[in-house]
CSV table of C-alpha atoms in Angstrom, one decimal:
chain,number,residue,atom,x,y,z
A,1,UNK,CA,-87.7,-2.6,-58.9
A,2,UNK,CA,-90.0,0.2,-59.9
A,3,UNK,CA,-93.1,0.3,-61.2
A,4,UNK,CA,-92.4,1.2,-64.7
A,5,UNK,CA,-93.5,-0.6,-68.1
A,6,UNK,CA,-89.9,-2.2,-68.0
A,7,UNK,CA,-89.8,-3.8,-64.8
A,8,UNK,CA,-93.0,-5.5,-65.9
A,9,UNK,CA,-91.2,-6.4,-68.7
A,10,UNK,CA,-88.3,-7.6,-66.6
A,11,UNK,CA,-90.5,-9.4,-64.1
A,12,UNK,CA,-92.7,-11.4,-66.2
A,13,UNK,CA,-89.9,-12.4,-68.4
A,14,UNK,CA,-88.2,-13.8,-65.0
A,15,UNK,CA,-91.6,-15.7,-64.6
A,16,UNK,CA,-91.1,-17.8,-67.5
A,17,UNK,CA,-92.1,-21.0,-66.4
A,18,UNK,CA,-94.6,-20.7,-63.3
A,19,UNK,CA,-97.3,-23.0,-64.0
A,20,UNK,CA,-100.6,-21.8,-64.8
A,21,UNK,CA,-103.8,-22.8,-62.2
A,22,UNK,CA,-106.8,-20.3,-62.9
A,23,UNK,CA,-107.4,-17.9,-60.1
A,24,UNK,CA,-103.9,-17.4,-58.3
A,25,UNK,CA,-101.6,-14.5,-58.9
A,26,UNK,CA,-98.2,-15.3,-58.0
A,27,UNK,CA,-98.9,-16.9,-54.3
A,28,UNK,CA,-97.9,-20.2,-53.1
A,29,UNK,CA,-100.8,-22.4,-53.6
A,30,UNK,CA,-102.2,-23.4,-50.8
A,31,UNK,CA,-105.0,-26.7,-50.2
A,32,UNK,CA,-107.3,-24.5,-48.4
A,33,UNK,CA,-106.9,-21.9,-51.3
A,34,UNK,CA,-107.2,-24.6,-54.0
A,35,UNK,CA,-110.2,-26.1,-52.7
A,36,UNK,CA,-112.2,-22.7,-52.4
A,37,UNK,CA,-111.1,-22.2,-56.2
A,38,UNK,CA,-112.5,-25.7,-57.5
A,39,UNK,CA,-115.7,-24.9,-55.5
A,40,UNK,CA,-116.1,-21.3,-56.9
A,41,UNK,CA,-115.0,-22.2,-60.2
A,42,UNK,CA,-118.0,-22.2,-62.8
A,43,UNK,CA,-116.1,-22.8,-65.7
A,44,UNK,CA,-115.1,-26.4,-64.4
A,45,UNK,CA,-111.3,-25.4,-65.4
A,46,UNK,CA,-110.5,-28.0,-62.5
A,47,UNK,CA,-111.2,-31.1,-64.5
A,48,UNK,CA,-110.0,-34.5,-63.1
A,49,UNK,CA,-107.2,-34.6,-66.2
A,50,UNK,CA,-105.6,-31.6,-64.3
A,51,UNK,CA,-105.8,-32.0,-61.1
A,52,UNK,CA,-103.0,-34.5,-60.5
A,53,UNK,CA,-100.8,-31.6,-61.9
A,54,UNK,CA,-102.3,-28.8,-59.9
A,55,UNK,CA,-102.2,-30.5,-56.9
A,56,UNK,CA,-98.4,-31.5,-56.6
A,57,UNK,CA,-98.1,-27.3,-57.1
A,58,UNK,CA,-99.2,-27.0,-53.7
A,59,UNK,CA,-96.6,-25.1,-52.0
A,60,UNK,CA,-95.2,-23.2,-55.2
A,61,UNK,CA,-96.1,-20.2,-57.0
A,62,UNK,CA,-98.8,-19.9,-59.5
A,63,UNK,CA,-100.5,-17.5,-61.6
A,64,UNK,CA,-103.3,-17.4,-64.6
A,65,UNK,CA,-103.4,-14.4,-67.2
A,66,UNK,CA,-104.0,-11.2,-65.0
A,67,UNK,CA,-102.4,-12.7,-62.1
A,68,UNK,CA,-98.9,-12.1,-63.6
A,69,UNK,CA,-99.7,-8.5,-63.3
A,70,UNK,CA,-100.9,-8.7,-60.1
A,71,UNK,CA,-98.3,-10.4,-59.0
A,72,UNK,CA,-96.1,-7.6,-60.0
A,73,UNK,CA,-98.1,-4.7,-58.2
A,74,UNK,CA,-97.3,-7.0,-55.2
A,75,UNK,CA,-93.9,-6.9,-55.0
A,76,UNK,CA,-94.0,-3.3,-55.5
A,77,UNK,CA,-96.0,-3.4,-52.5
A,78,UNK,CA,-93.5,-5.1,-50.7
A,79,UNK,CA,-95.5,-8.6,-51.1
A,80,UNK,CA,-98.8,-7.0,-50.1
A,81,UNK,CA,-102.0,-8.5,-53.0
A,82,UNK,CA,-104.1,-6.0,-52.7
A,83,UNK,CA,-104.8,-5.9,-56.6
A,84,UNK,CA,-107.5,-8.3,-57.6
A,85,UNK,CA,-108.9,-7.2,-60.9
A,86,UNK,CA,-109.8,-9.4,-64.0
A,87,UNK,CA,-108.2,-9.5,-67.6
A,88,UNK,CA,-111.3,-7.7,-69.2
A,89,UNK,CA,-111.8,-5.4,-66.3
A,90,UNK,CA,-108.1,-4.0,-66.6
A,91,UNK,CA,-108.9,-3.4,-70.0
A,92,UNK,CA,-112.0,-1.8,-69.7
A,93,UNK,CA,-110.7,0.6,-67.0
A,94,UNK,CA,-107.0,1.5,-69.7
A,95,UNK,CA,-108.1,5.1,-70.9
A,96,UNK,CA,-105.2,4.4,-73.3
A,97,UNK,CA,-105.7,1.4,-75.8
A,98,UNK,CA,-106.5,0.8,-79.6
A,99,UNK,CA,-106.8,-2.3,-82.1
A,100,UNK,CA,-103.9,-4.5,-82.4
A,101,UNK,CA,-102.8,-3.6,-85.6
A,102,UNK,CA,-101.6,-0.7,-84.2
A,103,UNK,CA,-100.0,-1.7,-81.6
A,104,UNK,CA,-96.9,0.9,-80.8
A,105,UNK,CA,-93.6,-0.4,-80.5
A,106,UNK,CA,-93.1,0.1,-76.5
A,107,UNK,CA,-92.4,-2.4,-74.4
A,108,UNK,CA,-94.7,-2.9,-71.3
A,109,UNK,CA,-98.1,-2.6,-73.0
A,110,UNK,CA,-100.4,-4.7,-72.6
A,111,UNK,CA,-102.1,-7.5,-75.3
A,112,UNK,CA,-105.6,-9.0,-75.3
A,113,UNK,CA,-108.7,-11.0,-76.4
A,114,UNK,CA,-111.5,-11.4,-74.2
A,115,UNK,CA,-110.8,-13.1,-71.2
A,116,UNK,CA,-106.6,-13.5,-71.8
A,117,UNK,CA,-104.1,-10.8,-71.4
A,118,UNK,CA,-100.3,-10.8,-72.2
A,119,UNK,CA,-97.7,-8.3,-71.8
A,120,UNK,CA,-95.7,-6.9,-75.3
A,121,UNK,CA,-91.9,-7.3,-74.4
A,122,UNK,CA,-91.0,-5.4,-78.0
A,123,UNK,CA,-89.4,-7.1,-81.2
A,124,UNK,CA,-92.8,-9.2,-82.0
A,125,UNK,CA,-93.0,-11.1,-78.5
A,126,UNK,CA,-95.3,-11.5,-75.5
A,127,UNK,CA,-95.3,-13.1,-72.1
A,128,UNK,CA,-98.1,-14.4,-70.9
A,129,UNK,CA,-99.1,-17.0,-68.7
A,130,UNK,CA,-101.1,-18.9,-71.4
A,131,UNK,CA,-103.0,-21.8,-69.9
A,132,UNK,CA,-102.8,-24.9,-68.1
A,133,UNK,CA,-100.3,-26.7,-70.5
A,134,UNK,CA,-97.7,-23.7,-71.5
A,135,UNK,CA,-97.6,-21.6,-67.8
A,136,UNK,CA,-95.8,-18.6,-67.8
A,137,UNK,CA,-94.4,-18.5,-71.9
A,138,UNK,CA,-92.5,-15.9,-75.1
A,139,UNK,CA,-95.1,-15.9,-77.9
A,140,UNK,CA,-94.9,-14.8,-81.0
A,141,UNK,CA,-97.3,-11.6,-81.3
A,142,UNK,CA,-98.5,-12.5,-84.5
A,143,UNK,CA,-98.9,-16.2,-83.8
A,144,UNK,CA,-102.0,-15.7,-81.1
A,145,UNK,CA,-105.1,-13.9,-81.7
A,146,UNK,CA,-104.6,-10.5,-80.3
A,147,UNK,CA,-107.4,-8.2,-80.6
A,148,UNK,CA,-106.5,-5.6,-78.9
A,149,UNK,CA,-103.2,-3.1,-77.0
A,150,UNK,CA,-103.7,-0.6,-74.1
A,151,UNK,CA,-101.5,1.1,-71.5
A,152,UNK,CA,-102.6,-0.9,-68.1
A,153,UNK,CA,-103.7,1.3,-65.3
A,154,UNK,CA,-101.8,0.7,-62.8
A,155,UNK,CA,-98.2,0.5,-65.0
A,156,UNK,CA,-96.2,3.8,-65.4
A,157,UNK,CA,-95.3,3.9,-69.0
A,158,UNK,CA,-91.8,5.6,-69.4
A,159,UNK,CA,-89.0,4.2,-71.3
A,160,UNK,CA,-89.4,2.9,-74.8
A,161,UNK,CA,-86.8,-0.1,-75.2
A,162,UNK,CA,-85.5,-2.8,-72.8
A,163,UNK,CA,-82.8,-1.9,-70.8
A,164,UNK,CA,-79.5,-3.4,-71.6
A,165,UNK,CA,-78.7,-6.0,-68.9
A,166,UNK,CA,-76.2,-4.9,-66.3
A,167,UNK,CA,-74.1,-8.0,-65.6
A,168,UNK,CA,-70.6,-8.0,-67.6
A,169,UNK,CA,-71.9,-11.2,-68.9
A,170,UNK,CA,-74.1,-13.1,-71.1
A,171,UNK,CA,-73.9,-16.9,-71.7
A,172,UNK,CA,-76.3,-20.2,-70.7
A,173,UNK,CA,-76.0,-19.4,-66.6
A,174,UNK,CA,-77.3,-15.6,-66.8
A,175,UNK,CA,-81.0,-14.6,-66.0
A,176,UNK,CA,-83.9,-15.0,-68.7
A,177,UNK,CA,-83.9,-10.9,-69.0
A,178,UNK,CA,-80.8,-10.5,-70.0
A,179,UNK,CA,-81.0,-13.6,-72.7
A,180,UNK,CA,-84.3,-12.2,-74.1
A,181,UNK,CA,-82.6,-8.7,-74.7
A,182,UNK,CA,-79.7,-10.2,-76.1
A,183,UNK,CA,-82.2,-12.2,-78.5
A,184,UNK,CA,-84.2,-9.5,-79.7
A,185,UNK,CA,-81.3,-7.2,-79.9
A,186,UNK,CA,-79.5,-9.4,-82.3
A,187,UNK,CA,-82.7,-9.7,-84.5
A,188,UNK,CA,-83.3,-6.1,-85.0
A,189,UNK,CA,-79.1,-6.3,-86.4
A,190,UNK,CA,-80.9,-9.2,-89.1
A,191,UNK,CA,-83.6,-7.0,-89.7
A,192,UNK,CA,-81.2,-3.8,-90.2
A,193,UNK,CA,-79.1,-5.9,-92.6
A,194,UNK,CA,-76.1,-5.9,-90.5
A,195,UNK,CA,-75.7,-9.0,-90.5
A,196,UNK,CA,-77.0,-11.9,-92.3
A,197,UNK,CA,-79.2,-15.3,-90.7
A,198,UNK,CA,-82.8,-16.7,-89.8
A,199,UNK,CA,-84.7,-14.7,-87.2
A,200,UNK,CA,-83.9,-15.9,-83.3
A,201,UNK,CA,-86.7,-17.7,-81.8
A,202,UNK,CA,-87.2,-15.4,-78.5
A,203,UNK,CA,-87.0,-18.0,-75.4
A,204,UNK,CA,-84.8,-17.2,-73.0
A,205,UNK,CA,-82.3,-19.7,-73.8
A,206,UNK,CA,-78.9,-19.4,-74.8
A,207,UNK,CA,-78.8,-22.4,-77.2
A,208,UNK,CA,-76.5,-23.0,-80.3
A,209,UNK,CA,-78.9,-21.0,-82.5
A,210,UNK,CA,-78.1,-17.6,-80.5
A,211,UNK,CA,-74.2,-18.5,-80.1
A,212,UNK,CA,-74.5,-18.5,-83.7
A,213,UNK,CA,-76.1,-15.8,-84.6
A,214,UNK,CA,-73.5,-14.1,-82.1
A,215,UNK,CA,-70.9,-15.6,-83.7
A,216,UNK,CA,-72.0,-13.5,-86.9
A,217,UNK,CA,-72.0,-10.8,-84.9
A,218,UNK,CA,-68.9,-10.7,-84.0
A,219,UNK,CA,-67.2,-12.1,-87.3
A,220,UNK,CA,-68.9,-9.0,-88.8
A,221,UNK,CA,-67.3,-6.5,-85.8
A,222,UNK,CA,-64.2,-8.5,-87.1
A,223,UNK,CA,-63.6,-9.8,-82.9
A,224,UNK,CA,-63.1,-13.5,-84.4
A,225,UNK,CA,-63.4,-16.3,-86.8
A,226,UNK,CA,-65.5,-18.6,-84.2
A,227,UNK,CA,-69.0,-20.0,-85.3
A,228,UNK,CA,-70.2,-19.8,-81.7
A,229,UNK,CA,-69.7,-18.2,-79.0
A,230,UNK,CA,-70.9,-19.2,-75.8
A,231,UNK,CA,-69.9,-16.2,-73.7
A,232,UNK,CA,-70.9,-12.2,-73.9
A,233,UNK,CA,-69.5,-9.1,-72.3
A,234,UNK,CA,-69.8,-5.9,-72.1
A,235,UNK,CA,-68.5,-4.6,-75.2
A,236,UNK,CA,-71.0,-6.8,-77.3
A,237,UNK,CA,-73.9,-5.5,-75.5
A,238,UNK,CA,-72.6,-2.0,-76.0
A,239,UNK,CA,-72.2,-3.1,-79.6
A,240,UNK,CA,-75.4,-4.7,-80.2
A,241,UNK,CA,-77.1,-1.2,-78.8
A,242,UNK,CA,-76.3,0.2,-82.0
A,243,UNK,CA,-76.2,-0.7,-85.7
C-alpha cells in the first residue's frame, strides 16, 4: 500500500462495516480509552441508548469520520497514529478544494459539511463512516448534504480511476474493492448506452442485481445466453475497462 488517493479509496472501501464510536481512528477500543472519551466528550454522543453497543466493541476496531483517514496514514506508518487532526481542521489546512457542485471526477478526494467528512470513490459514491447506526458505509453523493470537495493534505493525488482489481476473479467470496469497481464499472457501460438496465446500487455486494446486470453484459459481448452470472474473470474486467 501507498499513499496515493487510490489506496485511500481501496482502504476505506475495505472498512465497510467498522462500527462508528466518536473519537477512535481505527484502534482496538480499549475500556481505559473508552472511559477517557465519555469523560471528555461534551457533546454527550455517549448516551445510555448507545452504550450497550459501544461497549461490547471493546476489543475491535473503530473509527468516527476523520478517523478513517487517520487510520489510513497509520498503516502507512507501519501502524504508527501519529495523525490526530479533526474533520474541519483537514479541511481548513487543503490548499486545494472548491464547492461541491464542482466536485472533479477523481477518486480519493475528499467530501464534507461541517463537522463530517467522507471520501469520493468516483461514479457518484462515498465512503464514510457516518455515525453511530450506519459505521463505515457507500453513499450516494447526491443523497447527503455535501457542501464541500478538497484534495486532503496528507493524500498524494495521482491516478484518476480505480484500479481494476488484480485477482482472476470476481464473484460473492472476493474482497469489497474489487465488487465496488466491478459495480461502478458496469454503471458507467448503462450510462454509455452499451448496455441496457436500472443503475447498480454501489455496496460491495455481489447480489442477483449485479449478476444480472453482468449477465447483460456479457449477452451483449455475445459470451452467453445466462441471466446471471455468479462468477467474473479476467476477460470481463478487461472488457468492462472499455466501452
Amino acid at each position: 500500500m501507498k499513499n496515493s488517493n487510490i489506496d485511500l479509496v481501496r482502504f476505506c472501501i475495505g472498512k465497510v462495516g467498522v462500527p462508528y464510536v466518536m473519537g477512535t481512528n481505527g484502534k482496538a477500543l480499549a475500556k481505559v480509552a473508552l472511559d477517557d472519551l465519555i469523560r471528555r466528550n461534551p457533546g454527550k454522543w455517549f448516551t445510555s441508548s448507545r452504550m450497550s453497543a459501544v461497549r461490547s466493541w471493546i476489543g475491535k476496531r473503530t473509527t468516527d469520520c476523520h478517523g478513517l483517514i487517520e487510520w489510513f496514514m497509520a498503516e502507512l506508518a507501519g501502524g504508527k497514529w501519529t495523525y490526530d487532526v479533526t474533520a474541519d481542521g483537514a479541511f481548513h489546512t487543503a490548499t486545494v478544494k472548491g464547492s461541491i457542485g464542482s466536485i472533479p471526477e477523481l477518486p480519493g478526494v475528499c467530501v464534507r459539511y461541517k463537522g463530517h467528512v467522507g471520501v469520493y470513490i468516483g461514479g457518484g459514491y462515498v465512503v464514510e463512516a457516518r455515525g453511530f447506526d450506519y459505521g463505515v458505509c457507500i453513499t450516494s453523493l447526491k443523497s447527503r448534504p455535501w457542501t464541500h470537495w478538497y484534495k486532503h493534505p496528507k493524500i498524494r493525488y495521482a491516478g484518476t480511476a480505480l484500479l481494476a482489481p488484480s485477482s482472476a476473479k470476481v464473484d460473492r467470496t472476493t474482497d469489497r474493492y474489487s465488487v465496488v469497481w466491478l459495480q461502478l464499472a458496469l454503471n458507467r457501460q448503462i450510462r454509455e448506452g452499451y448496455i441496457t438496465g436500472k443503475a447498480l446500487t454501489v455496496d460491495g455486494v455481489y447480489g442477483s442485481n449485479t449478476a444480472k446486470i453482468v449477465g447483460a453484459f456479457w449477452r451483449k459481448k455475445g459470451w452467453t445466453t445466462k441471466n446471471e452470472v455468479w462468477g467474473v474473470g479476467k476477460n470481463t474486467i478487461k472488457a468492462l475497462q472499455k466501452i
